[in-house]
mmCIF file of C-alpha atoms and ligand atoms in Angstrom:
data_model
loop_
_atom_site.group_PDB
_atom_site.id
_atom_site.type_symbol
_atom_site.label_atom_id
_atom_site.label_comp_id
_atom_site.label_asym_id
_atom_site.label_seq_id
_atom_site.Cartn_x
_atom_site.Cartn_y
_atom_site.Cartn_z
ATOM 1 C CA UNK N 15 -22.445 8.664 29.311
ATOM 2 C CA UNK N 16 -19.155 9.995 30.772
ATOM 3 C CA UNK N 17 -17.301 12.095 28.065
ATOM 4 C CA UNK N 18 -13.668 12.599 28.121
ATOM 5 C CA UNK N 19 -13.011 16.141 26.367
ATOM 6 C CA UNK N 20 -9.308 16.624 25.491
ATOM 7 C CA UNK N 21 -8.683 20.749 25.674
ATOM 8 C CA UNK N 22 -6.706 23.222 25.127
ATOM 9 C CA UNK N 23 -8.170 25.124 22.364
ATOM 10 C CA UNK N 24 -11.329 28.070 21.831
ATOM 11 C CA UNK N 25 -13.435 25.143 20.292
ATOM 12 C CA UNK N 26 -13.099 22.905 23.496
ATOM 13 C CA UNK N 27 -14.267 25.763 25.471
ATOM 14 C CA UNK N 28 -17.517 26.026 23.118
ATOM 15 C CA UNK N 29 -17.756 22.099 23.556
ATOM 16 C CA UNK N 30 -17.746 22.587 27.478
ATOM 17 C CA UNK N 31 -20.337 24.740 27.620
ATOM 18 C CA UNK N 32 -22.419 22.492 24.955
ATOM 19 C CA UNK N 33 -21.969 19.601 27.073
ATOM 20 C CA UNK N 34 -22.580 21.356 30.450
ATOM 21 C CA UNK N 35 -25.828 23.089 28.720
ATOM 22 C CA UNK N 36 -26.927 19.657 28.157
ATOM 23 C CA UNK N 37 -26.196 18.299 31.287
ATOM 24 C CA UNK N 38 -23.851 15.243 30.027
ATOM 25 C CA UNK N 39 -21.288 14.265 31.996
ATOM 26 C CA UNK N 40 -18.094 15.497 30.978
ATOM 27 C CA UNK N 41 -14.644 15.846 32.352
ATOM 28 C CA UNK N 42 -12.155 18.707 30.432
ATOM 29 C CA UNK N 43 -8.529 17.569 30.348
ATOM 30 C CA UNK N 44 -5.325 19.894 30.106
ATOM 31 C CA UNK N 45 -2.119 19.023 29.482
ATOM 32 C CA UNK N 46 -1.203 22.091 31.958
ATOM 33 C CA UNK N 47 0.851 24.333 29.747
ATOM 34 C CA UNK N 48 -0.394 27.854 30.375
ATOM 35 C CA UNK N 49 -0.537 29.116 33.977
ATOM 36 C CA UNK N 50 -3.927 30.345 33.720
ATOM 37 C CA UNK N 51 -5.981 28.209 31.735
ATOM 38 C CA UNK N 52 -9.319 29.254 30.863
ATOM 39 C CA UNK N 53 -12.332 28.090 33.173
ATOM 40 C CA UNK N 54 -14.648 25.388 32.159
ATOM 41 C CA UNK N 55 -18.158 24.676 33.647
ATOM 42 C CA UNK N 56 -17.612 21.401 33.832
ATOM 43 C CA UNK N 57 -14.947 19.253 35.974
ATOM 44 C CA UNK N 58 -11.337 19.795 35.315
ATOM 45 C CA UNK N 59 -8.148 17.477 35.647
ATOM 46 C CA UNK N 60 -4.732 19.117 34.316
ATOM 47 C CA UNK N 61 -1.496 17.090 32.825
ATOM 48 C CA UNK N 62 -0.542 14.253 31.201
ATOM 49 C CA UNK N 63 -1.795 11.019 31.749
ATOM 50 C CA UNK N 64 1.104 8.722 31.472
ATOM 51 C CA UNK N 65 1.340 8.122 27.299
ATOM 52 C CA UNK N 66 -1.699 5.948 25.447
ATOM 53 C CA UNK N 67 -1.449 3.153 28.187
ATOM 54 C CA UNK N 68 -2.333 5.333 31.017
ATOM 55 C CA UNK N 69 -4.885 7.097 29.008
ATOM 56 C CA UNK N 70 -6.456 3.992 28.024
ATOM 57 C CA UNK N 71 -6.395 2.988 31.810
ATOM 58 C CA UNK N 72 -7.523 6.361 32.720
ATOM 59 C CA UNK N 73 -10.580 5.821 30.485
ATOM 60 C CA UNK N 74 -11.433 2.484 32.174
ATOM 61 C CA UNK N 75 -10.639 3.992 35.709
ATOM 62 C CA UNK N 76 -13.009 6.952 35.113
ATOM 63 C CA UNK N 77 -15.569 5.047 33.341
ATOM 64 C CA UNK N 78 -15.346 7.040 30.172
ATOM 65 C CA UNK N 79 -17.673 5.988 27.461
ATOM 66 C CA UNK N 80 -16.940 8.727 24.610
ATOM 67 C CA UNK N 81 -13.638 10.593 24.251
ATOM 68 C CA UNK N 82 -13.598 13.921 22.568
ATOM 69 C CA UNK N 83 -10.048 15.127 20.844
ATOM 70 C CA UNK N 84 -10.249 18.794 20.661
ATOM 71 C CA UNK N 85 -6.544 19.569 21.246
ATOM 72 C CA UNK N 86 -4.527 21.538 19.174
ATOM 73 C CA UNK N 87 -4.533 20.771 15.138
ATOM 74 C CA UNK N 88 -0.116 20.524 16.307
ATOM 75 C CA UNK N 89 -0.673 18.697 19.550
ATOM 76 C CA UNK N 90 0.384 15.164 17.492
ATOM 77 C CA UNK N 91 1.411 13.196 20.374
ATOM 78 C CA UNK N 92 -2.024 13.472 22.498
ATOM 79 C CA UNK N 93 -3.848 12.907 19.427
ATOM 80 C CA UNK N 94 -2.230 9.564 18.701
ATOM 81 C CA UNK N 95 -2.620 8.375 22.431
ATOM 82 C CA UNK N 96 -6.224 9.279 22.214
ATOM 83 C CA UNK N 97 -6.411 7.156 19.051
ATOM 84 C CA UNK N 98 -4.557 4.213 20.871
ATOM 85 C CA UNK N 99 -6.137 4.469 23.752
ATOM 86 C CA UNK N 100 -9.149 4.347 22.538
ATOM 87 C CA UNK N 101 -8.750 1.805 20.512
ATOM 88 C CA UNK N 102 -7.280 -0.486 23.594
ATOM 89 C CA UNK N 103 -10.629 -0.390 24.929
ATOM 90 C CA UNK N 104 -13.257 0.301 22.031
ATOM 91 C CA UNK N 105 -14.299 3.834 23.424
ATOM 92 C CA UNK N 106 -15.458 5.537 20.994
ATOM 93 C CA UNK N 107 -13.527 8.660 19.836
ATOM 94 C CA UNK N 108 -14.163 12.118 17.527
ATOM 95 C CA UNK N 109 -11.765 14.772 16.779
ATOM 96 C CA UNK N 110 -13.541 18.153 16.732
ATOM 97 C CA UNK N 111 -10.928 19.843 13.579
ATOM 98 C CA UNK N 112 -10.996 22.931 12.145
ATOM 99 C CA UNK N 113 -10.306 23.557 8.824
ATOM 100 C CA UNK N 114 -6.931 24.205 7.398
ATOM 101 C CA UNK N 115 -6.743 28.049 6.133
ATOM 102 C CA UNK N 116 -6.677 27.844 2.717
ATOM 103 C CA UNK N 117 -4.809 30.958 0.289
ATOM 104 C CA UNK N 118 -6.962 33.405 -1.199
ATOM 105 C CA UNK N 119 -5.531 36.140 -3.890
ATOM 106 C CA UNK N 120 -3.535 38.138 -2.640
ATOM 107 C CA UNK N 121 -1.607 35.914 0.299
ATOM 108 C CA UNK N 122 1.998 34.971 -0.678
ATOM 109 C CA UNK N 123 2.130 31.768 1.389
ATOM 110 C CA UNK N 124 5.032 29.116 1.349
ATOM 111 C CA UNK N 125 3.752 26.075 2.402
ATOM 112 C CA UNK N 126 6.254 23.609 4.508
ATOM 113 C CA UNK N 127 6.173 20.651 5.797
ATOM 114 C CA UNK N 128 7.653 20.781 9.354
ATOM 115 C CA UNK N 129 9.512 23.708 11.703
ATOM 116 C CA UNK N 130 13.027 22.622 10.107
ATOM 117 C CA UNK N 131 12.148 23.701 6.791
ATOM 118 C CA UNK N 132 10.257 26.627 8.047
ATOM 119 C CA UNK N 133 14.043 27.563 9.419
ATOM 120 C CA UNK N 134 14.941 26.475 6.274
ATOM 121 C CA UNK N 135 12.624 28.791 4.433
ATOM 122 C CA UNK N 136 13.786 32.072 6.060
ATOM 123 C CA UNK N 137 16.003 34.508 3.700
ATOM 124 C CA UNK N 138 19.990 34.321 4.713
ATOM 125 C CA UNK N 139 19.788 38.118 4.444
ATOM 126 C CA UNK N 140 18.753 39.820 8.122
ATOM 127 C CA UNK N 141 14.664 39.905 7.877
ATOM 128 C CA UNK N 142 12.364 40.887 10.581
ATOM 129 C CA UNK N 143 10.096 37.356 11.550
ATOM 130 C CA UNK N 144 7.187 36.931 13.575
ATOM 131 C CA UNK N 145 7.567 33.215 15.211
ATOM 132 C CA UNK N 146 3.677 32.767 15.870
ATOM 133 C CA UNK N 147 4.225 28.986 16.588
ATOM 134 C CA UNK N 148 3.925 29.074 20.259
ATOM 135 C CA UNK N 149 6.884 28.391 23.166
ATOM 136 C CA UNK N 150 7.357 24.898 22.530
ATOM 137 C CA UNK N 151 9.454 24.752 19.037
ATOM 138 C CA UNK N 152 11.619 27.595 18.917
ATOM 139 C CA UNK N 153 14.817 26.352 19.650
ATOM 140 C CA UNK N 154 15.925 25.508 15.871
ATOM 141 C CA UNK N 155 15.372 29.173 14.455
ATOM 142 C CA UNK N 156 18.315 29.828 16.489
ATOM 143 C CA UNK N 157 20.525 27.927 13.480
ATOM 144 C CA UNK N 158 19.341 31.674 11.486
ATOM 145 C CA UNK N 159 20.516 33.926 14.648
ATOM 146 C CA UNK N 160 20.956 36.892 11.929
ATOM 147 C CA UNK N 161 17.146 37.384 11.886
ATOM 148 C CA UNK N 162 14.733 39.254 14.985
ATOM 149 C CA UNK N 163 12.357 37.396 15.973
ATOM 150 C CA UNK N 164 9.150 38.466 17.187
ATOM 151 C CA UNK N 165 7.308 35.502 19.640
ATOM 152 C CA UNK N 166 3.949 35.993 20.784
ATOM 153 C CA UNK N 167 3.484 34.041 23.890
ATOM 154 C CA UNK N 168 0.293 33.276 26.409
ATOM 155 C CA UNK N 169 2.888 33.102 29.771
ATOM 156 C CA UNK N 170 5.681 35.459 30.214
ATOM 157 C CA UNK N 171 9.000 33.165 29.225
ATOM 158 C CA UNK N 172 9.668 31.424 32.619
ATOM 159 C CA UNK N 173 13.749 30.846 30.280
ATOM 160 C CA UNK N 174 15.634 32.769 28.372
ATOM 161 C CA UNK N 175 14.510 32.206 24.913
ATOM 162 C CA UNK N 176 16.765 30.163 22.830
ATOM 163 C CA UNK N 177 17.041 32.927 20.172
ATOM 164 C CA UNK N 178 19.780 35.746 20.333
ATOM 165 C CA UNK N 179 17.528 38.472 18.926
ATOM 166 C CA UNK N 180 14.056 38.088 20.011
ATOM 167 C CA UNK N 181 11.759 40.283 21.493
ATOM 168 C CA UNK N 182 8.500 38.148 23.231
ATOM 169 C CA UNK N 183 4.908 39.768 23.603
ATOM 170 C CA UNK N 184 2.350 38.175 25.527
ATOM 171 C CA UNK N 185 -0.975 37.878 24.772
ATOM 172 C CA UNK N 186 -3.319 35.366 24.931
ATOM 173 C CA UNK N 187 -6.053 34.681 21.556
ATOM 174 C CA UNK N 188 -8.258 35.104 19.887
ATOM 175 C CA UNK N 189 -7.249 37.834 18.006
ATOM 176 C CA UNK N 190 -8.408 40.156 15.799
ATOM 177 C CA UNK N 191 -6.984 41.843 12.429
ATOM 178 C CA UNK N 192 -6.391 45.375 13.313
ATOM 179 C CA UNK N 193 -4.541 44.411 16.299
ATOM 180 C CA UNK N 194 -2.507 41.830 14.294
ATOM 181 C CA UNK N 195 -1.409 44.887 11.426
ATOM 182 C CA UNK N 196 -0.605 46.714 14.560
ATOM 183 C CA UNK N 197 1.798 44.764 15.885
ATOM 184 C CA UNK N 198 3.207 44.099 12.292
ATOM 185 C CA UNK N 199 3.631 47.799 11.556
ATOM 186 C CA UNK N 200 5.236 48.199 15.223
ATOM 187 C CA UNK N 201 7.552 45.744 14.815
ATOM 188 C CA UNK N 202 8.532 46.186 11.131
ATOM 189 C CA UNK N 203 7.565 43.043 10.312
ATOM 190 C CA UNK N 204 9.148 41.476 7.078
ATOM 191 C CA UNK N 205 8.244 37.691 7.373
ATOM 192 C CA UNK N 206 5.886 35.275 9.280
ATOM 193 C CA UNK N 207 6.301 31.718 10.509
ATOM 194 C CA UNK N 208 2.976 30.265 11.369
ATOM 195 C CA UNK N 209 1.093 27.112 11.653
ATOM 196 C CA UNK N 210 -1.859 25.991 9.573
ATOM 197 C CA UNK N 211 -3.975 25.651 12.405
ATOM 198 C CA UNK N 212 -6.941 27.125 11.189
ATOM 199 C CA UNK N 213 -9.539 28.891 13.061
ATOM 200 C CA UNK N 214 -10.395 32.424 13.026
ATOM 201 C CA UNK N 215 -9.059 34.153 15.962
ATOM 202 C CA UNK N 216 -5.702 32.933 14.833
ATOM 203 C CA UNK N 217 -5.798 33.486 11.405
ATOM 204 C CA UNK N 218 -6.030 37.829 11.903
ATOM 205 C CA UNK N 219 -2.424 37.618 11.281
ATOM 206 C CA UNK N 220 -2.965 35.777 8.143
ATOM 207 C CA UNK N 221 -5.195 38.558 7.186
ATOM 208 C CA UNK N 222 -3.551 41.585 8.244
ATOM 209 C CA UNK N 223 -0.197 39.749 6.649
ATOM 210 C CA UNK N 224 -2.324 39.614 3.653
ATOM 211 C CA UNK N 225 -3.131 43.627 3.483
ATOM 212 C CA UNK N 226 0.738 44.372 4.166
ATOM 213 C CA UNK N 227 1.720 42.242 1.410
ATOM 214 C CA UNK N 228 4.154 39.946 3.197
ATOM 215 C CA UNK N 229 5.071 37.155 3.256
ATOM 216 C CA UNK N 230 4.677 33.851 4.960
ATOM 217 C CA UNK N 231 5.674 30.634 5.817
ATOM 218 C CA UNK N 232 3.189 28.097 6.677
ATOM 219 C CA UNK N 233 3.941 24.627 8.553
ATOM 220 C CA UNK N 234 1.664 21.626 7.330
ATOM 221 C CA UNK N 235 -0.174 20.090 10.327
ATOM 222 C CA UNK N 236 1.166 16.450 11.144
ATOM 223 C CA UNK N 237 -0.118 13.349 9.643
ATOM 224 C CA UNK N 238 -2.724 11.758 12.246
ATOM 225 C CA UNK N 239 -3.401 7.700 12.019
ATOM 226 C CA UNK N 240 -7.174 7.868 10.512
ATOM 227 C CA UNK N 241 -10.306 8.949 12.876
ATOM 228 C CA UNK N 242 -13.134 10.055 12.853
ATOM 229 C CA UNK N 243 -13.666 14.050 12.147
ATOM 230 C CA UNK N 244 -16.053 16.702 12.787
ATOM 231 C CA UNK N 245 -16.213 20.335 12.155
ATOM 232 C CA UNK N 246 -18.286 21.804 14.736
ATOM 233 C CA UNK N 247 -19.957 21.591 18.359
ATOM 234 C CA UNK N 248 -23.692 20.881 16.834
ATOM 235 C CA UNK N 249 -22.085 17.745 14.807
ATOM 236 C CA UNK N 250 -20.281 16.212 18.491
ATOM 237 C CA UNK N 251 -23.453 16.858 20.232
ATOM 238 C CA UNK N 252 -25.065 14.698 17.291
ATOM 239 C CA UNK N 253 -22.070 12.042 17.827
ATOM 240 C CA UNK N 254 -22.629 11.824 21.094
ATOM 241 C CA UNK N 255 -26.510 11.745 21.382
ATOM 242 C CA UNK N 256 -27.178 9.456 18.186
ATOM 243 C CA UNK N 257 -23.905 7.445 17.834
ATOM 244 C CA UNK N 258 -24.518 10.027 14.156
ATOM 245 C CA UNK N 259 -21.522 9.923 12.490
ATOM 246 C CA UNK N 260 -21.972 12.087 9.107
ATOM 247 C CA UNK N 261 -18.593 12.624 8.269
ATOM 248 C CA UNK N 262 -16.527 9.477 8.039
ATOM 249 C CA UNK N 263 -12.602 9.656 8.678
HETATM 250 P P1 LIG H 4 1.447 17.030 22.461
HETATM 251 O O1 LIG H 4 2.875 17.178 22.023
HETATM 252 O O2 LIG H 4 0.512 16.324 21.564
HETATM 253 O O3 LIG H 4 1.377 16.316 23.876
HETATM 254 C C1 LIG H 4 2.513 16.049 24.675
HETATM 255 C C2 LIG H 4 2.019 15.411 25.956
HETATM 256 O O4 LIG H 4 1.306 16.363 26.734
HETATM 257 C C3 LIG H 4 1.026 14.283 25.710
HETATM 258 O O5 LIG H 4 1.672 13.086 25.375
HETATM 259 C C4 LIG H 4 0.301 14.262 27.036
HETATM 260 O O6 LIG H 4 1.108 13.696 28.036
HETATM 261 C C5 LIG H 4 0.208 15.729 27.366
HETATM 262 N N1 LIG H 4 -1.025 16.361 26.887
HETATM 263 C C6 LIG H 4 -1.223 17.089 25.756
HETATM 264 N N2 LIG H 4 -2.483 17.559 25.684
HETATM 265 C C7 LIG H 4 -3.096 17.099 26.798
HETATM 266 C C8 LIG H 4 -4.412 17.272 27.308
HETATM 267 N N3 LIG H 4 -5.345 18.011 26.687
HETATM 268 N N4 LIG H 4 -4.707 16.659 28.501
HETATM 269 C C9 LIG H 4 -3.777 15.936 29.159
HETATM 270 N N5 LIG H 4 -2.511 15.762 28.720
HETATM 271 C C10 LIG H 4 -2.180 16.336 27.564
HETATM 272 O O7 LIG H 4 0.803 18.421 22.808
HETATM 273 P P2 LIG H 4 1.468 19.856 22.916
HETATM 274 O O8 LIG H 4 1.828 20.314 21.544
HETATM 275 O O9 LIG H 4 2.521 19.809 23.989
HETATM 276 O O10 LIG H 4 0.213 20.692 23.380
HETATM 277 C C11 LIG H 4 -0.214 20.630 24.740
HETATM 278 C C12 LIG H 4 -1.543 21.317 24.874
HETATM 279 O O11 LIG H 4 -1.447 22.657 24.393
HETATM 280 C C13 LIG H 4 -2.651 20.630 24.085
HETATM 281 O O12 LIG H 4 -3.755 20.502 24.944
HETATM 282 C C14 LIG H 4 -2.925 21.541 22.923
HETATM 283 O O13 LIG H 4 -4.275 21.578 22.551
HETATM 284 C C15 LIG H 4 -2.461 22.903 23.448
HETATM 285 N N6 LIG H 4 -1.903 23.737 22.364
HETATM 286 C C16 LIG H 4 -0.894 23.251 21.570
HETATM 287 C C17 LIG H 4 -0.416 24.020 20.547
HETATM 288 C C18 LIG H 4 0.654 23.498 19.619
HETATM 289 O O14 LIG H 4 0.980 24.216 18.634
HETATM 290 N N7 LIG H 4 1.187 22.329 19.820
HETATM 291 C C19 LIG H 4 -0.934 25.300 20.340
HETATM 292 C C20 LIG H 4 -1.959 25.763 21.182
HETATM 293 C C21 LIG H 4 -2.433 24.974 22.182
HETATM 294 P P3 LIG H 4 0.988 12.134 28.432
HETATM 295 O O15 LIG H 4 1.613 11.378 27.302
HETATM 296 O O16 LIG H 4 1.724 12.028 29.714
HETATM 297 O O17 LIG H 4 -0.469 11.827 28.562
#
């Protein structure tokens, strides 16, 4: 068994140390984003592979029997190679996914479908937003330059941001409520932007937007081809051991 472990998120960490633990063979992949990624006890490669066909000859090259997706819920494009890829070649592939937050009383949530209509979303009237969608998809909040924008980034911005009023923080997750009303309070916070991505260590601000009573704008996660899904480490050790699938796609 040679597992393939696409990463870039908390829960691929907890898979690498799983799979080291166990002593299977894995290698962790990252696409090479942040400039210091987090280290993994097992083998590392960083960046892109070339789009589904050089993943799927990647796979064969590296004798990969099992691939593990455990990118980011918003990281489409890797998740579809994986699916192709996988498929080129009948290696057998699970997503580890965590679950979409879901509203409880109290949250005033706006659900969209994609980062236009978040822009879309936003008040014409001047309004305080926290961008918490990472560095990649800011660019089109700059068609509402009347708002400030508060970014929270992992990597100081290497550009200037595309956004005439911003202010950037950098930090890198998990985070925790009080921390997140901190930085709400400090920054007179009057709207979020987020995306459903789930998880706990990102969902603080979800929380702490919750106890200020603002609030915010939620992008759906992108619509995947089907695969198959699990929801924790204990479930893709089971995959992997038993060929156990419990949860279909
Ligand atoms: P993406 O749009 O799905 O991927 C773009 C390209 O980046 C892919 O086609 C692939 O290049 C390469 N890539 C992505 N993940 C990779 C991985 N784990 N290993 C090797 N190559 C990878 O992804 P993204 O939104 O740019 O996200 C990149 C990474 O950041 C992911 O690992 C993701 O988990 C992490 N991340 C993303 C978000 C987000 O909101 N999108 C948030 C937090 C963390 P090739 O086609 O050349 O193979």
């Amino acid at each position: 068994m040679r597992v393939l472990l696409l990463g870039g998120t908390t829960e691929a960490s907890l898979l690498a140390r799983a799979l080291a633990v166990a002593g299977v063979k894995a290698v962790f992949s990252y696409a090479g984003r942040t400039a210091a990624p987090v280290a993994q006890p097992v083998p590392l490669r960083t960046g892109g592979f070339g789009g589904a066909e050089g993943l799927a000859d990647y796979l064969v090259a590296e004798g990969i029997t099992h691939v593990v997706d455990v990118t980011h819920p918003f990281a489409a494009q890797i998740s579809r190679n994986a699916i192709a890829a996988s498929a080129v070649h009948k290696v057998p592939l699970a997503a580890l996914e965590r679950p979409q937050w879901q509203a409880e009383p109290g949250d005033d949530w706006c659900h969209v479908p994609d980062v236009q209509a978040a822009v879309q979303a936003l008040p014409d009237t001047p309004a305080r937003v926290f961008l918490a969608i990472g560095k990649q998809t800011l660019a089109p909040f700059a068609a509402k330059p009347q708002h400030h924008y508060l970014l929270r980034l992992v990597d100081p911005p290497e550009q200037p941001l595309p956004l005439p009023d911003a202010t950037a923080v950098v930090a890198r997750g998990p985070f925790a409520v009080e921390g997140d009303l901190a930085l709400l309070r400090d920054h007179r916070i009057s709207h979020i932007v987020a995306k459903n991505a789930g998880g706990s260590g990102a969902g603080a601000k979800l929380i702490a937007a919750r106890r200020l009573g603002l609030p915010v704008i939620l992008i759906d996660r992108p619509a995947l081809p089907p695969r198959l899904v699990l929801g924790s480490v204990p479930e893709v050790m089971r995959w992997l051991h038993h060929g156990d699938t419990e949860r279909g796609v």
